[in-house]
Coordinates of C-alpha atoms and ligand atoms in Angstrom, one line a residue:
X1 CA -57.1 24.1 76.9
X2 CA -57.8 28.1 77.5
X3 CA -56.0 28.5 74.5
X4 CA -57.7 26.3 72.4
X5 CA -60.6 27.6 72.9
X6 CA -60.2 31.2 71.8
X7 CA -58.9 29.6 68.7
X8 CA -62.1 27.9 68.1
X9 CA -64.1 31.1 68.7
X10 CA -62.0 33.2 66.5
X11 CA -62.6 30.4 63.5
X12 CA -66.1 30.7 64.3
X13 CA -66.8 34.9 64.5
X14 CA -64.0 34.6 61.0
X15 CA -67.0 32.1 59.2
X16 CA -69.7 34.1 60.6
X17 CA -68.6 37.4 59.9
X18 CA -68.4 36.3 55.8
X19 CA -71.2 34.6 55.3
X20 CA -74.0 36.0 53.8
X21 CA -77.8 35.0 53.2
X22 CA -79.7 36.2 49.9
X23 CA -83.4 35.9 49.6
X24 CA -84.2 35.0 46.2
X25 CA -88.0 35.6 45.5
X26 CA -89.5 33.0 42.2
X27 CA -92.9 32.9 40.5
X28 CA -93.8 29.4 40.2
X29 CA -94.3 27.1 43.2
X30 CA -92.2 24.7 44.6
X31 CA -93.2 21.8 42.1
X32 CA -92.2 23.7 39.0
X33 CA -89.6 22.5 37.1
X34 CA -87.8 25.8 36.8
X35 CA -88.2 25.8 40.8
X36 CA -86.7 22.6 41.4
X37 CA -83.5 23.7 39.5
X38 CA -82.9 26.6 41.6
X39 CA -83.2 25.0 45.0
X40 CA -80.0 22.8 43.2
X41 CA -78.7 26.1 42.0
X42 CA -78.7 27.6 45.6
X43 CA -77.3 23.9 47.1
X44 CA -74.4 24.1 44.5
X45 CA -73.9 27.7 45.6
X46 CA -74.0 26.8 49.4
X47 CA -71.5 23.8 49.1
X48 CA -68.7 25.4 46.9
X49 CA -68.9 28.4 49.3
X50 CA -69.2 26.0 52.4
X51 CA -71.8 28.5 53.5
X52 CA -70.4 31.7 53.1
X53 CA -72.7 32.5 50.3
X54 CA -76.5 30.9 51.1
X55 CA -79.6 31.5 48.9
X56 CA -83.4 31.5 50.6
X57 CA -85.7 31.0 48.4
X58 CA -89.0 32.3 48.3
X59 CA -91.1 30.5 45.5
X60 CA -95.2 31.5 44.1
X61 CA -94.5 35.1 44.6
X62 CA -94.7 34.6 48.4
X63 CA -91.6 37.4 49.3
X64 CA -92.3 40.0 46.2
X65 CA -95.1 39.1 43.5
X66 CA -94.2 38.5 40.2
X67 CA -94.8 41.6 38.4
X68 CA -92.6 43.2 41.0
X69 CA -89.6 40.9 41.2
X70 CA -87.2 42.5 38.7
X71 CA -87.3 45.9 40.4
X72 CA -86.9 44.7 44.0
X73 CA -83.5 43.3 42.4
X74 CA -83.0 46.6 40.7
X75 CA -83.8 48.8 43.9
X76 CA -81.6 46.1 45.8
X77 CA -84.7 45.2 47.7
X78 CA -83.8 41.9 47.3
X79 CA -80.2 40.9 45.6
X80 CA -81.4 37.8 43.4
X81 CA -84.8 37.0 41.5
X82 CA -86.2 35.2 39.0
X83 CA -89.4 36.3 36.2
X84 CA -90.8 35.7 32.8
X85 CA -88.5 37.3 30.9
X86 CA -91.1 38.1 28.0
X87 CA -92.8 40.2 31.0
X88 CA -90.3 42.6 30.4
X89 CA -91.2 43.5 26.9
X90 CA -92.4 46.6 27.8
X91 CA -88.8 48.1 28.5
X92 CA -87.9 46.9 24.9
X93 CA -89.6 44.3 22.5
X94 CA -86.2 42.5 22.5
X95 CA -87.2 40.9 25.7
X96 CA -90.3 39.4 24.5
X97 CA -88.9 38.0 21.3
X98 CA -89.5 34.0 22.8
X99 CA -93.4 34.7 23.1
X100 CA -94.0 35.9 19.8
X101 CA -95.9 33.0 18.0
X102 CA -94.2 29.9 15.7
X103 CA -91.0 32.4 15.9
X104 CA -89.0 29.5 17.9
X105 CA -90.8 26.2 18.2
X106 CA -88.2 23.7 19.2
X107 CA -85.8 23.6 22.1
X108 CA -82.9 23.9 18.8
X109 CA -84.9 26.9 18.1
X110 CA -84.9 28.2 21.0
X111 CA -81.7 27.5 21.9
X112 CA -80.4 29.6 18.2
X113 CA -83.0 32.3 19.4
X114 CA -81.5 32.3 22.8
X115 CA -77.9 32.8 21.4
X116 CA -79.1 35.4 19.7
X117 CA -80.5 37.5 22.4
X118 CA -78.5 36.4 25.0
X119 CA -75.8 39.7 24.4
X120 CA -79.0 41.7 23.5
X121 CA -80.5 41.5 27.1
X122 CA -77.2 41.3 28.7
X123 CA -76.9 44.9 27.3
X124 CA -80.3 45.9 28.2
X125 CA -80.3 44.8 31.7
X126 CA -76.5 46.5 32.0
X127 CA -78.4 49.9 32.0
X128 CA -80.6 48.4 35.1
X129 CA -78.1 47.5 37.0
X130 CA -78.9 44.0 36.3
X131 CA -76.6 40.7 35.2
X132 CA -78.4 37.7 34.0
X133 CA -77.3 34.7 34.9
X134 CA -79.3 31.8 33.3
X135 CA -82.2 31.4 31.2
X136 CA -84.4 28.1 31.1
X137 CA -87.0 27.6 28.8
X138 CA -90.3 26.5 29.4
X139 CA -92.2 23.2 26.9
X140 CA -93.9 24.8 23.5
X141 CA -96.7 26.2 24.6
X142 CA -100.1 24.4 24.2
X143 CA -103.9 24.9 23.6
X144 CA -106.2 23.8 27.0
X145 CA -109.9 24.0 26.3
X146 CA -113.6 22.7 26.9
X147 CA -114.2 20.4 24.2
X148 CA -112.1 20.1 20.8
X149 CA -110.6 23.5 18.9
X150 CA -110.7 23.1 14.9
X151 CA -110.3 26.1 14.0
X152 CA -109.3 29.6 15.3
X153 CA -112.7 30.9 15.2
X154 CA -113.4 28.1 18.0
X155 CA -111.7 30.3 20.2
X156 CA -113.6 33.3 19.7
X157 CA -115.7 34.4 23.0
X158 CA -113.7 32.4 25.2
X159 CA -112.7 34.3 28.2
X160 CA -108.5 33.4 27.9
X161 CA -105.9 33.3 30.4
X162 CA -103.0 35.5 29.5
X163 CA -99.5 35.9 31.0
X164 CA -98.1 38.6 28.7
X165 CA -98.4 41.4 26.7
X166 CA -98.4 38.9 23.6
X167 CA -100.1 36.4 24.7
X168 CA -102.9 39.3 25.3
X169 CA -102.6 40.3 21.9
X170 CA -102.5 36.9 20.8
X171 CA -106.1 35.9 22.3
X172 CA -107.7 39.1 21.2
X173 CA -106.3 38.7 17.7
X174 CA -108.3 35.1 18.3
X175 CA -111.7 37.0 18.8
X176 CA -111.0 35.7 22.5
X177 CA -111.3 38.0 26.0
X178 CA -107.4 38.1 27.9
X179 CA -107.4 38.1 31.1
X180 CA -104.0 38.7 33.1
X181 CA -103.6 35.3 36.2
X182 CA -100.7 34.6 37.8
X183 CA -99.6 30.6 36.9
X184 CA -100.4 29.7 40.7
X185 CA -103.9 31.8 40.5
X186 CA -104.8 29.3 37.2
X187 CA -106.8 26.7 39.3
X188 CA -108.8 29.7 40.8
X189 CA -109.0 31.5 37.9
X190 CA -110.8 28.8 36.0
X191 CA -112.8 27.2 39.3
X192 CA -114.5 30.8 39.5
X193 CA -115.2 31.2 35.3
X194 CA -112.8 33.8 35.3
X195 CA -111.5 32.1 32.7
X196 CA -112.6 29.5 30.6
X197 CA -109.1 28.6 28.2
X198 CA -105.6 29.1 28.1
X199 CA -101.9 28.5 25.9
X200 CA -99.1 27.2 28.2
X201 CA -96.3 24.1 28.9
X202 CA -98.1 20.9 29.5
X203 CA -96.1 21.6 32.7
X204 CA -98.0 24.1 34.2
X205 CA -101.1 22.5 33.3
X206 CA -99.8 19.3 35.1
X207 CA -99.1 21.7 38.0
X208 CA -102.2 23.3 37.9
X209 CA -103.9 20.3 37.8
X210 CA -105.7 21.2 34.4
X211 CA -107.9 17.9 34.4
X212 CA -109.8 19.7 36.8
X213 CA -111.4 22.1 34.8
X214 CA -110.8 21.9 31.2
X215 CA -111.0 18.6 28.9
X216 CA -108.5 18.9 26.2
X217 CA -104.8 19.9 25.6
X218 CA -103.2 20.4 21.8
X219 CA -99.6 20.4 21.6
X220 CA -99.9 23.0 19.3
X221 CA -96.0 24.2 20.5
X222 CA -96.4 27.7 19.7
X223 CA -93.4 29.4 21.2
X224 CA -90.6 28.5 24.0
X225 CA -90.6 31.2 26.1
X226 CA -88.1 31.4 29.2
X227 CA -87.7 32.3 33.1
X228 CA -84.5 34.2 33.8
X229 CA -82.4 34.8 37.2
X230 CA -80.8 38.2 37.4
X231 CA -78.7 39.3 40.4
X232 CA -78.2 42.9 41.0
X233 CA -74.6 43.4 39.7
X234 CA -73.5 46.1 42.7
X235 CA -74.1 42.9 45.3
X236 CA -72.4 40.3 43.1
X237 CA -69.2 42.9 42.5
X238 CA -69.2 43.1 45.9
X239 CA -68.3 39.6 46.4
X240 CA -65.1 37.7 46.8
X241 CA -63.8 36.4 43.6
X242 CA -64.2 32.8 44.5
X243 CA -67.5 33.4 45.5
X244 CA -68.7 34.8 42.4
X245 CA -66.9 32.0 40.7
X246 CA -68.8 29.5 42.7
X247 CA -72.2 31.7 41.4
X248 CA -70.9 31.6 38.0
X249 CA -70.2 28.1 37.6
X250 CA -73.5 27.0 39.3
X251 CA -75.4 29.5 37.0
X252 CA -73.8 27.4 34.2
X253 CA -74.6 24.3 35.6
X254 CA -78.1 25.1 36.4
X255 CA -78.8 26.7 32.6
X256 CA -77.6 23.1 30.8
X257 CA -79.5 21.1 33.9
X258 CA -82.9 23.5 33.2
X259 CA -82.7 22.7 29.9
X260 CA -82.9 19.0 30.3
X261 CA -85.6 18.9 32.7
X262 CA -87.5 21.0 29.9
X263 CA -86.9 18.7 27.6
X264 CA -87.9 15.6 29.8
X265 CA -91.4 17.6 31.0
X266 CA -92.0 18.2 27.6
X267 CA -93.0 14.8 26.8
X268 CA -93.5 13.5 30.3
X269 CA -96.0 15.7 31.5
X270 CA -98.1 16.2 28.1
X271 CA -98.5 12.1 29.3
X272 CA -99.5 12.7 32.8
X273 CA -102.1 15.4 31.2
X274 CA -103.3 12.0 29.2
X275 CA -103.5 9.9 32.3
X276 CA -105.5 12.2 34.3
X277 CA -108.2 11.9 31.4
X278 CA -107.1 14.9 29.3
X279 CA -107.9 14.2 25.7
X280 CA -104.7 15.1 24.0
X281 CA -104.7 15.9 20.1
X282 CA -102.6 17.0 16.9
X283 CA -104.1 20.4 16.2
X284 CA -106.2 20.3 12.3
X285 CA -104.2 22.1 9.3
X286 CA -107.1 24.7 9.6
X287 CA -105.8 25.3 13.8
X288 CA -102.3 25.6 12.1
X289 CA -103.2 27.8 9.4
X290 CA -105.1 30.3 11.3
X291 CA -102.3 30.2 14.0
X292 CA -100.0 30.8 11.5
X293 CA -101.8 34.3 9.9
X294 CA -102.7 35.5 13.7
X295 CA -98.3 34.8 14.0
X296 CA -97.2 36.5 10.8
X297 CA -99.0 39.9 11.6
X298 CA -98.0 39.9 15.6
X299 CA -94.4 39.6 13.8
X300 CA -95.2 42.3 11.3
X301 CA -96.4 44.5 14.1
X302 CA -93.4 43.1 16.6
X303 CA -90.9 44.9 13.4
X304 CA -92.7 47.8 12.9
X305 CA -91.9 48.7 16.8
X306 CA -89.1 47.1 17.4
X307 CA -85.6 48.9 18.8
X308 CA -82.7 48.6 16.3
X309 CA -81.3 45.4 19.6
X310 CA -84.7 43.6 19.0
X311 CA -84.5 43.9 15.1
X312 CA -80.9 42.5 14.9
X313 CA -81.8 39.7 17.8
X314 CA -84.5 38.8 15.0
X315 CA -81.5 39.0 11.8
X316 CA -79.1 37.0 13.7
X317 CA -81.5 34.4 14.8
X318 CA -82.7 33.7 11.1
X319 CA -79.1 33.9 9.4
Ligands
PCA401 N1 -95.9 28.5 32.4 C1 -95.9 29.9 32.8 C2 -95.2 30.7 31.8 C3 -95.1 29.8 30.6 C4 -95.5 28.4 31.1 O1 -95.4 27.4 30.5 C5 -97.3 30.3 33.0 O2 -98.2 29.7 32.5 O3 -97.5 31.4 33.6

């Protein structure tokens, strides 16, 4: 009986003595999509480990805000994240690539796009320290306004919700005034005239309730833009080999899963937007066409500054 006993307690101090708890701060809050797919992501993790690898996560910028995420994982403040991956555009352009209008429109484009930069970034984040280990992209982006947009001048004056350095440039190339709010700050944002319009997924406007404050959403699908989740690559060498197997594998998993779900909220929440009273409509050829000119110089200027990585993401995208 004695001797049983010690056995027990020497399994137990063994299991304890490995495991290990990383807390993983996100952007979006718990009802995103992208969300959703890492609590799986950290539940895979947890079972093929059986514990010895456990992931916390800490969603709407509640541990680390967004804008500081990717160098909490880089200082090892934190040994997982996720961000925008377009918010890192000011290190090089070749991170921003998926925000720059009518670039990638579908999820096939994207996909090609993402292929493309995929060894790009993996490069660039190597000289932070940082791995990537899956990308998910977000539905095209659409148009959320007060009343019908025919034209691009429509949108001139509008105060405009931005979330990136393009989308930034994209409003004031509109005539419109960008203004920087977090996704879980839109409802806010807009409540307090802050801002009165805004380009993203039908599934943050779902999520931000946008029936609330604005009465119309155009698919316009601009561009696909993408979260990533990085770990620091110090912690993960640091691991057992089956353990970062088991990260590995669940990384995989989660990047073909995210993309589904993308897919499915693409059409399934531009509906609920409809049955919460949203008028949705095909943008006019004249919305198109101006959308189009404002995209051809962003890409003009996007080349002109571009690093030799961006440029050839861009060649190897369009071959
Ligand atoms: N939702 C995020 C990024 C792109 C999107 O569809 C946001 O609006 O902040």
């Amino acid at each position: 009986m004695k001797h049983a006993m010690i056995v027990a307690t020497a399994v137990v101090t063994a299991a304890s003595a490995q495991a290990e708890t990383w807390d993983m701060p996100t952007p979006y809050g718990d009802s995103t999509f992208h969300t959703q797919n890492i609590l799986t992501f950290a539940e895979d993790i947890k079972k093929a480990t059986d514990g010895a690898l456990e992931i916390t996560v800490h969603s709407a910028g509640s541990l680390i805000p967004h804008a500081e995420i990717r160098n909490a994982i880089r200082s090892r403040q934190v040994p997982i994240g996720e961000f925008f991956l377009s918010r890192l555009s000011n290190d090089d352009l070749a991170f921003g690539i998926d925000s720059q209008p009518l670039v990638a429109t579908s999820y096939d484009q994207a996909r090609a796009l993402w292929e493309a930069q995929k060894p790009v970034i993996t490069d660039l984040l190597a000289e932070q320290g940082l791995m990537p280990l899956y990308s998910v992209p977000w539905p095209a982006q659409g148009l959320y306004t007060n009343g019908e947009i025919a034209t691009v001048e429509d949108l001139n004056g509008l105060r405009f919700r931005a979330y990136n350095a393009a989308l930034e440039e994209f409003a004031t190339l509109a005539g419109a005034a960008p203004v920087q709010v977090e996704a879980s700050n839109i409802p806010q944002a807009f409540s307090t005239g802050q801002v009165e319009a805004m380009i993203t997924s039908p599934s943050t406007g779902v999520n931000s309730t946008a029936w609330d404050f604005v009465t119309h959403y155009s698919p316009i699908n601009a561009w696909v833009p993408k979260n990533i989740v990085v770990v620091n690559q110090r912690v993960f060498d640091r691991l057992d080999a089956d353990i970062q197997s088991a990260v590995l594998e669940a990384a995989t998993a989660a990047e073909t899963r995210g993309w589904e779900m993308s897919a499915a909220e693409a059409t399934e929440m531009t509906a609920r937007l409809a049955e919460n009273g949203i008028t949705v409509y095909e943008p006019s050829a004249e919305l198109l066409d101006g959308l189009k000119s404002i995209g051809g110089y962003m890409l003009t200027n996007w080349k002109d500054e571009a690093s030799e990585p961006a440029l050839k993401i861009l060649t190897d995208y369009q071959k």
